[in-house]
Amino acid sequence: MKKPWQVWILFLLCLALVVPAMGWLSLKIVQQDRLRESDRVDTELARREAELQDLVNRALYRMDWRLSPIVAREAARPYYLYNAFYRVGPDPQTVGSKGPPTAIDQLQPSPLLDQNSEFVKLHFQVDANNRFTSPQRPETELFCAKALSCSTLTPSKIDLNSRSLDIVAGITDFETVYAKCPANDRQARPLDVAAVQESFRNLQIQTVPKISSDARQMDQSVDNKQVAQQVTNSIRSLNEFNRRQFGTGNYANAWAVTMNPRAKGQEGVMRPFWIGEELFLGRRATIGSEEVVQCCWMDWNRIEKVLRAEVADILPEVTFDRLVADDEPDFGRALATLPIQVSVDAPKLLSSLALERRSVDVRPISGLKWAMVLAWCGLGLTACAIAGLLYGVMKLSERRASFVSAVTHELRTPLTTFKMYSEMLADSMVPPEKQQQYAKTLQTQADRLAHLVDNVLQFARLEKGNTQAREETMSCGELLGRFESRLRQRCEQAEMEFEIAFEDGSDQLAVRTDAQVIEQVVFNLVDNACKYAACAENKAVQVRVVESGTGLA
């Protein structure tokens, strides 16, 4: 091959076409794998959040239904029970209102006089003049005496209730509680979520455009998917909160109507609210032409313990956050009966409930990436194999060219001799006394040519791998004796001496080998010595046989 650089340039051009194509394909596969993995992560996170939210929803339902009887019981109390004593009749009125006078013996004691609810600290009523009264603290000594005689109320309890009423009067007033209580409407109204849902949908439309297939927008698409998932979760939580609020509100107000069938709209709906650190239930009530606010001071510490025990099996470490008027509630965590929302340690909860099967951030290499790694390895091995094959082919071509050149050179000498001597003999240009010498020269060149042809044939057989070993067992002396005459004759032709020397009885050593191969190798060595050492001062060719550790040398 005269121009191997052309072959290498062609090879490199092919690599220059294949490698960028493989790189582009690998990039696309990696991007698609990232997108698929991102979808998998989003799906896994959504699944986990849904499982956690399901637990939270179950806990919220339990707590709302646990609190509903408490709220409903307070909402069902008629307005006149907020007096220590009230008139008995078809239309009872509070003491002190317009109407015919009634003897104290004809007054009925309020059930709130000695109420022992574990969740209520005090029932009280406040009018527009900021006058605080409580059915648990009779206003006059006469009423106190009657309360002590007809109930379990004791002087110490009256003093305690009086102090509690003073505390309430010190932390709030009529305007504050009036503003926190709704108008007199006994119908339970669910949270109006239509406007909120519409705003969520508008946000979703604005922030979640159609996912582009362009890899440059892949990260933004992932963010948009997360926003869409958050919007969907928010709407779902809002709907769930609305159902819980509607259900518990209907339950409380239905019970209130059942327990107080004679109510004529004097009482409003009982609503919870916070004033500082204290929890209250309050409602507006109309007594004659006067509007008052009737409230329950709730024992939040006791309620909190009950709620924790209610959900201890599914939310073992729940905490509660207060919601005031300016707070934006998380509808997926907020209670419908009280203005509080729950907080949970999500990672710890997932781990304790065995919901977290493995981290979404630590993930094994995907099959596509392994396939691309194998493809690149295969491409590298193929390129190396092709480069090695090209190198071997070019080296073989060079060796064959060198062999052909050498054979041509070796053939030229005997053929030239044949041509010249045969022409001289044919033209009778050789004296009779020298014809014998010319004949011997032709014979020698014929042997040389035959030897050269044998070498070429042997080389061809070696290249094809068709050689068949013809091994024999014989002594070293017998082996060399087979072709000693041929070696000696070659040396005589070059006018050189030939000698075989055996050291330490090596001629008697038995060897197993192919005699023809050994003859060819030794003859080549002797022939090279005769050709290239003909001008040497020492014209002796010696073949020495020495025993070595593993054979003969």
Coordinates of C-alpha atoms in Angstrom, one line a residue:
M1 CA 0.0 0.0 0.0
K2 CA 1.8 3.1 -1.2
K3 CA -0.3 5.7 0.6
P4 CA -1.5 4.5 4.1
W5 CA -2.2 8.1 5.2
Q6 CA -5.2 8.1 2.9
V7 CA -6.6 5.1 4.6
W8 CA -6.1 6.8 8.0
I9 CA -7.7 10.0 6.8
L10 CA -10.7 8.1 5.6
F11 CA -11.0 6.3 8.9
L12 CA -10.8 9.5 10.9
L13 CA -13.5 11.1 8.6
C14 CA -15.8 8.2 9.4
L15 CA -15.2 8.6 13.1
A16 CA -15.8 12.4 12.7
L17 CA -19.3 11.5 11.3
V18 CA -20.2 8.8 13.7
V19 CA -19.0 10.3 17.0
P20 CA -21.1 13.6 16.7
A21 CA -24.1 11.6 15.7
M22 CA -23.7 9.4 18.7
G23 CA -23.1 12.4 20.9
W24 CA -26.3 14.1 19.7
L25 CA -28.3 10.9 20.2
S26 CA -26.8 10.4 23.7
L27 CA -27.7 14.0 24.6
K28 CA -31.3 13.5 23.5
I29 CA -31.5 10.3 25.4
V30 CA -30.1 11.8 28.6
Q31 CA -32.5 14.7 28.3
Q32 CA -35.5 12.4 27.8
D33 CA -34.3 10.3 30.7
R34 CA -34.0 13.4 32.9
L35 CA -37.5 14.4 31.9
R36 CA -38.8 10.9 32.6
E37 CA -37.0 10.8 35.9
S38 CA -38.4 14.2 36.8
D39 CA -41.9 12.9 36.1
R40 CA -41.2 9.9 38.2
V41 CA -39.9 12.0 41.0
D42 CA -42.9 14.3 40.8
T43 CA -45.3 11.3 40.7
E44 CA -43.6 9.8 43.7
L45 CA -43.7 13.0 45.6
A46 CA -47.3 13.5 44.7
R47 CA -48.1 10.0 45.9
R48 CA -46.4 10.6 49.2
E49 CA -48.0 13.9 49.7
A50 CA -51.4 12.4 48.9
E51 CA -50.8 9.6 51.4
L52 CA -49.8 12.1 54.0
Q53 CA -52.7 14.4 53.2
D54 CA -55.1 11.5 53.5
L55 CA -53.8 10.8 57.0
V56 CA -54.2 14.5 57.8
N57 CA -57.7 14.5 56.4
R58 CA -58.7 11.5 58.5
A59 CA -57.3 13.2 61.6
L60 CA -59.1 16.4 60.7
Y61 CA -62.4 14.6 60.3
R62 CA -61.9 12.9 63.6
M63 CA -61.1 16.1 65.4
D64 CA -64.0 18.0 63.8
W65 CA -66.5 15.4 64.7
R66 CA -65.1 15.2 68.2
L67 CA -65.5 19.0 68.5
S68 CA -68.9 19.2 66.8
P69 CA -71.0 18.0 69.8
I70 CA -69.2 20.6 72.0
V71 CA -69.9 23.4 69.6
A72 CA -73.4 22.1 68.9
R73 CA -74.3 21.9 72.6
E74 CA -73.3 25.5 73.1
A75 CA -75.1 26.6 70.0
A76 CA -78.3 24.8 71.1
R77 CA -78.6 26.6 74.4
P78 CA -81.5 29.2 74.3
Y79 CA -80.5 32.8 74.9
Y80 CA -82.4 33.0 78.2
L81 CA -80.2 30.3 79.8
Y82 CA -77.4 32.9 80.0
N83 CA -79.3 34.3 83.0
A84 CA -78.9 32.6 86.4
F85 CA -82.7 32.3 86.6
Y86 CA -85.4 32.7 84.0
R87 CA -89.2 32.7 83.9
V88 CA -91.1 29.5 83.1
G89 CA -93.7 29.9 80.4
P90 CA -94.5 29.5 76.7
D91 CA -92.2 32.5 75.9
P92 CA -89.7 32.8 78.7
Q93 CA -88.0 36.2 79.1
T94 CA -84.9 37.1 81.0
V95 CA -85.1 38.6 84.5
G96 CA -85.3 42.4 84.3
S97 CA -87.1 42.5 80.9
K98 CA -90.4 44.1 80.4
G99 CA -93.3 42.1 81.6
P100 CA -95.3 41.4 84.7
P101 CA -93.2 40.9 87.9
T102 CA -92.5 37.3 88.9
A103 CA -91.7 36.0 92.3
I104 CA -88.3 34.5 92.7
D105 CA -89.8 31.2 93.7
Q106 CA -91.4 31.1 90.2
L107 CA -88.1 31.4 88.4
Q108 CA -86.3 28.4 86.9
P109 CA -82.6 28.0 87.6
S110 CA -80.4 27.9 84.4
P111 CA -78.6 24.7 83.7
L112 CA -75.5 26.8 83.3
L113 CA -75.7 27.8 86.9
D114 CA -73.6 24.9 88.1
Q115 CA -72.4 23.6 84.7
N116 CA -69.5 21.3 84.9
S117 CA -68.3 21.0 81.3
E118 CA -64.7 19.9 81.1
F119 CA -64.2 22.1 78.0
V120 CA -65.8 25.4 79.2
K121 CA -64.3 27.7 81.8
L122 CA -67.1 30.2 81.9
H123 CA -70.4 31.3 80.1
F124 CA -70.9 35.0 80.0
Q125 CA -72.9 37.7 78.3
V126 CA -71.9 41.3 77.4
D127 CA -74.2 44.1 76.4
A128 CA -73.6 47.3 74.5
N129 CA -72.8 49.1 77.8
N130 CA -69.9 46.6 78.4
R131 CA -71.8 45.1 81.3
F132 CA -70.5 41.5 81.8
T133 CA -72.8 39.0 83.4
S134 CA -72.6 35.2 83.8
P135 CA -75.2 32.6 84.7
Q136 CA -72.5 31.0 86.9
R137 CA -72.2 34.2 89.0
P138 CA -75.6 35.4 90.2
E139 CA -75.8 39.1 90.4
T140 CA -77.7 39.7 93.7
E141 CA -77.4 38.1 97.1
L142 CA -80.9 36.9 96.9
F143 CA -80.1 35.0 93.6
C144 CA -76.9 33.8 95.2
A145 CA -78.8 32.3 98.2
K146 CA -81.3 30.6 95.9
A147 CA -78.5 29.3 93.7
L148 CA -76.7 27.8 96.7
S149 CA -79.9 26.1 97.8
C150 CA -81.0 24.7 94.5
S151 CA -77.7 23.7 92.8
T152 CA -74.3 22.3 93.5
L153 CA -72.9 25.8 93.4
T154 CA -70.7 26.7 96.4
P155 CA -69.4 30.1 97.6
S156 CA -65.9 29.1 96.5
K157 CA -67.2 28.4 93.0
I158 CA -69.0 31.7 92.9
D159 CA -65.8 33.5 93.9
L160 CA -63.9 31.6 91.2
N161 CA -66.5 32.4 88.6
S162 CA -66.4 36.1 89.7
R163 CA -62.7 36.2 89.2
S164 CA -63.0 34.5 85.8
L165 CA -65.6 37.1 84.8
D166 CA -63.3 39.9 85.8
I167 CA -60.5 38.3 83.8
V168 CA -62.7 38.2 80.7
A169 CA -63.8 41.8 81.2
G170 CA -60.2 42.8 81.4
I171 CA -59.1 41.2 78.1
T172 CA -62.1 42.1 75.8
D173 CA -65.1 44.4 75.4
F174 CA -68.5 44.4 73.6
E175 CA -67.2 45.9 70.3
T176 CA -64.4 43.3 70.1
V177 CA -66.6 40.2 70.6
Y178 CA -69.5 41.8 68.6
A179 CA -67.2 42.2 65.5
K180 CA -66.0 38.6 65.8
C181 CA -69.5 37.1 65.9
P182 CA -71.7 36.7 62.7
A183 CA -75.1 38.2 62.2
N184 CA -78.1 36.4 63.5
D185 CA -78.4 33.7 60.8
R186 CA -79.3 30.2 62.0
Q187 CA -78.5 28.6 58.6
A188 CA -75.1 26.9 58.3
R189 CA -73.3 28.4 55.4
P190 CA -70.3 26.7 53.9
L191 CA -67.1 28.5 53.0
D192 CA -67.6 30.4 49.7
V193 CA -64.8 28.9 47.7
A194 CA -66.1 29.7 44.2
A195 CA -64.0 32.9 43.9
V196 CA -61.0 31.2 45.4
Q197 CA -61.2 28.3 43.0
E198 CA -61.6 30.6 40.1
S199 CA -58.5 32.5 41.2
F200 CA -56.6 29.2 41.5
R201 CA -57.7 28.2 38.0
N202 CA -56.6 31.5 36.5
L203 CA -53.2 31.1 38.3
Q204 CA -53.0 27.6 36.8
I205 CA -53.7 28.9 33.3
Q206 CA -51.2 31.7 33.6
T207 CA -48.4 29.7 35.1
V208 CA -48.8 26.3 33.5
P209 CA -48.3 26.7 29.7
K210 CA -48.3 23.8 27.4
I211 CA -45.2 21.6 28.1
S212 CA -42.7 22.2 25.3
S213 CA -40.7 19.3 23.8
D214 CA -37.7 21.6 23.4
A215 CA -34.9 20.4 25.7
R216 CA -34.0 24.0 26.5
Q217 CA -37.4 24.5 28.2
M218 CA -37.4 21.2 30.1
D219 CA -36.4 22.7 33.5
Q220 CA -39.2 25.3 33.2
S221 CA -41.6 22.6 32.2
V222 CA -40.8 20.7 35.4
D223 CA -41.4 23.8 37.5
N224 CA -44.7 24.4 35.7
K225 CA -45.7 20.8 36.5
Q226 CA -44.9 21.4 40.1
V227 CA -47.0 24.6 40.1
A228 CA -49.9 22.7 38.5
Q229 CA -49.6 20.0 41.1
Q230 CA -49.6 22.5 43.9
V231 CA -52.7 24.3 42.4
T232 CA -54.5 21.0 42.1
N233 CA -53.7 20.0 45.7
S234 CA -54.8 23.5 46.9
I235 CA -58.2 23.2 45.2
R236 CA -58.6 19.6 46.5
S237 CA -57.8 20.7 50.1
L238 CA -60.1 23.7 49.7
N239 CA -63.0 21.4 48.6
E240 CA -62.3 19.0 51.4
F241 CA -62.3 21.8 54.0
N242 CA -65.6 23.1 52.6
R243 CA -67.2 19.6 52.9
R244 CA -66.0 19.3 56.5
Q245 CA -67.2 22.8 57.4
F246 CA -70.6 22.3 55.7
G247 CA -71.1 18.9 57.4
T248 CA -70.1 20.0 60.9
G249 CA -72.0 23.3 60.6
N250 CA -75.2 21.6 59.5
Y251 CA -74.8 19.1 62.3
A252 CA -74.3 21.8 65.0
N253 CA -77.2 24.0 63.7
A254 CA -79.6 21.1 63.2
W255 CA -78.9 20.0 66.8
A256 CA -79.4 23.6 67.9
V257 CA -82.8 23.8 66.2
T258 CA -83.9 20.4 67.6
M259 CA -82.8 21.3 71.1
N260 CA -84.3 24.8 71.0
P261 CA -87.5 24.6 68.8
R262 CA -89.0 27.7 70.4
A263 CA -86.2 29.9 69.3
K264 CA -87.5 32.8 67.1
G265 CA -84.3 34.0 65.6
Q266 CA -83.0 35.6 68.8
E267 CA -79.7 33.7 68.7
G268 CA -77.1 33.9 65.9
V269 CA -74.8 31.1 64.8
M270 CA -72.1 30.3 67.4
R271 CA -68.6 31.0 66.0
P272 CA -65.2 30.4 67.5
F273 CA -62.5 33.1 67.7
W274 CA -59.3 33.9 69.5
I275 CA -58.6 36.9 71.8
G276 CA -55.0 36.8 72.6
E277 CA -54.2 33.3 73.9
E278 CA -57.8 32.5 74.8
L279 CA -60.4 30.6 72.8
F280 CA -64.0 31.7 72.8
L281 CA -67.3 30.7 71.2
G282 CA -69.6 33.6 70.6
R283 CA -72.9 34.6 69.1
R284 CA -75.1 37.6 68.8
A285 CA -78.5 37.5 70.5
T286 CA -81.5 39.9 70.4
I287 CA -83.4 40.3 73.6
G288 CA -86.3 42.6 73.0
S289 CA -84.8 45.6 71.3
E290 CA -81.4 45.1 72.8
E291 CA -78.5 43.2 71.1
V292 CA -76.0 41.4 73.3
V293 CA -73.2 38.9 72.7
Q294 CA -73.2 35.6 74.5
C295 CA -69.9 33.7 74.8
C296 CA -68.2 30.6 76.1
W297 CA -64.7 30.9 77.4
M298 CA -63.2 27.5 76.3
D299 CA -60.5 25.6 78.1
W300 CA -58.1 25.3 75.1
N301 CA -55.5 23.3 77.0
R302 CA -58.0 20.6 77.8
I303 CA -59.4 20.6 74.2
E304 CA -55.8 20.3 72.9
K305 CA -55.1 17.2 75.0
V306 CA -58.4 15.6 73.8
L307 CA -57.6 16.3 70.2
R308 CA -54.1 14.8 70.5
A309 CA -55.5 11.7 72.1
E310 CA -58.1 11.4 69.3
V311 CA -55.5 11.2 66.5
A312 CA -52.6 9.7 68.4
D313 CA -52.7 6.5 66.3
I314 CA -52.3 8.3 63.0
L315 CA -50.6 11.6 63.9
P316 CA -48.6 10.9 67.0
E317 CA -46.7 14.2 67.1
V318 CA -49.2 16.7 65.9
T319 CA -49.0 20.4 67.0
F320 CA -51.7 23.1 66.7
D321 CA -51.3 26.6 65.4
R322 CA -53.8 29.4 66.2
L323 CA -55.5 31.2 63.3
V324 CA -56.5 34.8 63.8
A325 CA -58.4 37.1 61.5
D326 CA -55.4 38.2 59.4
D327 CA -53.9 34.7 59.0
E328 CA -54.2 32.9 55.6
P329 CA -55.2 29.3 56.5
D330 CA -53.8 26.2 54.9
F331 CA -57.1 24.5 54.0
G332 CA -55.5 21.1 53.9
R333 CA -54.4 21.5 57.6
A334 CA -57.2 23.7 59.1
L335 CA -60.0 22.5 61.3
A336 CA -63.6 23.5 60.3
T337 CA -64.9 23.8 63.8
L338 CA -62.2 25.8 65.5
P339 CA -59.8 28.5 64.1
I340 CA -56.7 26.3 64.3
Q341 CA -54.6 24.3 61.9
V342 CA -52.4 21.3 62.5
S343 CA -48.7 21.0 61.9
V344 CA -46.8 17.7 61.4
D345 CA -43.2 16.7 60.9
A346 CA -43.8 15.3 57.4
P347 CA -40.4 13.5 56.9
K348 CA -40.5 11.9 60.3
L349 CA -44.2 10.9 59.9
L350 CA -43.5 9.3 56.5
S351 CA -40.6 7.4 58.0
S352 CA -42.6 6.2 61.1
L353 CA -45.5 5.1 59.0
A354 CA -43.3 3.3 56.4
L355 CA -44.5 5.4 53.6
E356 CA -41.1 6.5 52.4
R357 CA -39.8 3.5 50.4
R358 CA -36.7 5.1 49.1
S359 CA -35.3 8.6 48.6
V360 CA -36.3 10.2 45.3
D361 CA -33.0 12.1 45.1
V362 CA -30.8 8.9 45.3
R363 CA -31.8 6.7 42.4
P364 CA -30.0 4.1 40.4
I365 CA -28.7 4.7 36.9
S366 CA -31.5 4.1 34.4
G367 CA -31.5 1.4 31.7
L368 CA -31.2 4.1 29.0
K369 CA -28.0 5.5 30.5
W370 CA -26.6 2.0 30.8
A371 CA -27.5 1.3 27.2
M372 CA -25.7 4.5 26.2
V373 CA -22.6 3.6 28.2
L374 CA -22.5 0.2 26.5
A375 CA -23.1 1.8 23.1
W376 CA -20.1 4.2 23.7
C377 CA -18.0 1.3 24.9
G378 CA -19.0 -0.7 21.8
L379 CA -18.2 2.3 19.6
G380 CA -14.8 2.7 21.2
L381 CA -14.0 -1.0 21.0
T382 CA -15.1 -1.1 17.3
A383 CA -13.0 2.0 16.5
C384 CA -10.0 0.4 18.2
A385 CA -10.6 -3.0 16.4
I386 CA -10.9 -1.3 13.0
A387 CA -7.8 0.8 13.7
G388 CA -5.9 -2.4 14.7
L389 CA -7.2 -4.2 11.7
L390 CA -6.1 -1.4 9.4
Y391 CA -2.7 -1.2 11.0
G392 CA -2.3 -5.0 10.7
V393 CA -3.4 -5.0 7.0
M394 CA -1.0 -2.2 6.2
K395 CA 1.8 -3.9 8.0
L396 CA 1.0 -7.2 6.2
S397 CA 0.9 -5.4 2.9
E398 CA 4.3 -3.9 3.6
R399 CA 5.7 -7.3 4.6
R400 CA 4.4 -8.8 1.5
A401 CA 5.8 -6.0 -0.7
S402 CA 9.1 -6.5 1.0
F403 CA 8.9 -10.2 0.5
V404 CA 8.0 -9.9 -3.2
S405 CA 10.9 -7.5 -3.6
A406 CA 13.3 -9.8 -1.8
V407 CA 12.1 -12.8 -3.8
T408 CA 12.4 -10.9 -7.0
H409 CA 15.9 -9.9 -6.1
E410 CA 16.9 -13.5 -5.2
L411 CA 15.3 -14.8 -8.4
R412 CA 17.1 -12.4 -10.7
T413 CA 20.6 -13.8 -10.0
P414 CA 20.0 -17.5 -10.9
L415 CA 17.7 -16.5 -13.8
T416 CA 20.4 -14.2 -15.2
T417 CA 23.0 -16.9 -14.8
F418 CA 20.7 -19.4 -16.5
K419 CA 20.0 -17.1 -19.4
M420 CA 23.6 -16.1 -20.0
Y421 CA 25.2 -19.6 -19.6
S422 CA 22.4 -21.2 -21.7
E423 CA 22.9 -18.7 -24.5
M424 CA 26.7 -19.2 -24.4
L425 CA 26.2 -23.0 -24.6
A426 CA 23.6 -22.7 -27.4
D427 CA 25.9 -20.5 -29.5
S428 CA 29.0 -22.8 -28.9
M429 CA 30.8 -19.9 -27.3
V430 CA 32.1 -22.2 -24.5
P431 CA 35.2 -24.3 -25.1
P432 CA 34.7 -28.0 -24.6
E433 CA 37.0 -28.2 -21.6
K434 CA 34.8 -25.6 -19.7
Q435 CA 31.4 -27.0 -20.6
Q436 CA 31.6 -29.3 -17.6
Q437 CA 32.2 -26.3 -15.4
Y438 CA 29.3 -24.3 -16.9
A439 CA 27.1 -27.3 -16.4
K440 CA 28.0 -27.5 -12.7
T441 CA 27.3 -23.8 -12.4
L442 CA 23.9 -24.2 -14.0
Q443 CA 23.2 -27.1 -11.6
T444 CA 24.2 -25.0 -8.7
Q445 CA 21.9 -22.2 -9.8
A446 CA 19.1 -24.7 -10.4
D447 CA 19.5 -26.0 -6.8
R448 CA 19.5 -22.4 -5.5
L449 CA 16.4 -21.6 -7.5
A450 CA 14.7 -24.8 -6.3
H451 CA 15.6 -23.9 -2.7
L452 CA 14.2 -20.4 -3.2
V453 CA 11.0 -21.8 -4.6
D454 CA 10.7 -24.2 -1.7
N455 CA 11.0 -21.3 0.7
V456 CA 8.3 -19.4 -1.1
L457 CA 6.0 -22.4 -1.0
Q458 CA 6.7 -23.0 2.6
F459 CA 6.0 -19.3 3.4
A460 CA 2.7 -19.6 1.5
R461 CA 1.7 -22.7 3.5
L462 CA 2.6 -20.9 6.8
E463 CA 0.4 -18.0 5.7
K464 CA -2.5 -20.2 4.9
G465 CA -2.0 -22.3 8.0
N466 CA -2.1 -25.5 6.0
T467 CA 1.2 -26.9 7.3
Q468 CA 1.0 -30.4 8.7
A469 CA 3.6 -31.4 11.3
R470 CA 5.5 -34.6 10.4
E471 CA 7.2 -35.2 13.7
E472 CA 9.7 -38.0 14.2
T473 CA 11.8 -39.2 17.0
M474 CA 15.6 -39.5 16.3
S475 CA 18.9 -38.6 17.7
C476 CA 20.4 -35.2 17.1
G477 CA 23.3 -36.7 15.1
E478 CA 21.0 -38.6 12.9
L479 CA 18.9 -35.4 12.3
L480 CA 21.8 -33.3 11.1
G481 CA 23.3 -36.3 9.2
R482 CA 20.2 -36.2 6.9
F483 CA 21.1 -32.9 5.4
E484 CA 24.8 -32.5 6.2
S485 CA 25.8 -33.2 2.6
R486 CA 23.6 -30.5 1.3
L487 CA 25.0 -28.0 3.8
R488 CA 28.6 -29.0 3.0
Q489 CA 27.9 -28.8 -0.8
R490 CA 26.6 -25.2 -0.3
C491 CA 29.7 -24.2 1.6
E492 CA 32.0 -25.8 -1.1
Q493 CA 30.2 -23.7 -3.7
A494 CA 31.1 -20.6 -1.8
E495 CA 34.6 -22.0 -1.3
M496 CA 34.1 -22.1 2.4
E497 CA 34.7 -24.9 4.9
F498 CA 31.9 -26.6 6.8
E499 CA 32.0 -28.3 10.2
I500 CA 29.5 -29.8 12.7
A501 CA 30.5 -29.9 16.3
F502 CA 28.6 -31.7 19.1
E503 CA 29.4 -30.8 22.7
D504 CA 29.0 -33.1 25.7
G505 CA 27.5 -36.0 23.8
S506 CA 24.6 -34.0 22.4
D507 CA 24.7 -36.1 19.2
Q508 CA 23.1 -38.9 21.1
L509 CA 20.2 -36.9 22.6
A510 CA 16.8 -38.0 21.3
V511 CA 14.6 -35.2 19.8
R512 CA 11.1 -35.2 18.4
T513 CA 10.6 -32.7 15.6
D514 CA 9.8 -32.1 11.9
A515 CA 13.1 -32.9 10.1
Q516 CA 12.1 -30.9 7.0
V517 CA 11.5 -27.7 9.0
I518 CA 14.8 -28.0 10.8
E519 CA 16.6 -28.7 7.6
Q520 CA 15.1 -25.6 6.0
V521 CA 16.0 -23.4 9.0
V522 CA 19.6 -24.6 9.2
F523 CA 20.1 -24.4 5.5
N524 CA 18.9 -20.8 5.5
L525 CA 21.4 -19.9 8.2
V526 CA 24.2 -21.6 6.3
D527 CA 23.2 -20.0 3.0
N528 CA 23.1 -16.6 4.6
A529 CA 26.6 -17.2 6.0
C530 CA 27.9 -18.3 2.6
K531 CA 26.4 -15.2 0.8
Y532 CA 27.3 -12.5 3.3
A533 CA 30.6 -13.9 4.7
A534 CA 32.3 -14.9 1.5
C535 CA 34.8 -12.1 1.8
A536 CA 35.7 -12.8 5.4
E537 CA 39.2 -13.9 6.3
N538 CA 38.0 -16.9 8.2
K539 CA 36.1 -19.0 5.6
A540 CA 34.7 -21.6 8.0
V541 CA 31.1 -22.2 8.7
Q542 CA 30.6 -24.1 12.0
V543 CA 27.3 -25.6 13.3
R544 CA 27.5 -26.3 17.0
V545 CA 25.0 -28.3 19.0
V546 CA 24.8 -27.6 22.7
E547 CA 22.4 -29.1 25.3
S548 CA 20.5 -26.4 27.2
G549 CA 18.1 -26.7 30.2
T550 CA 15.0 -27.0 28.0
G551 CA 16.4 -28.5 24.8
L552 CA 19.1 -28.0 22.2
A553 CA 20.7 -24.8 21.0

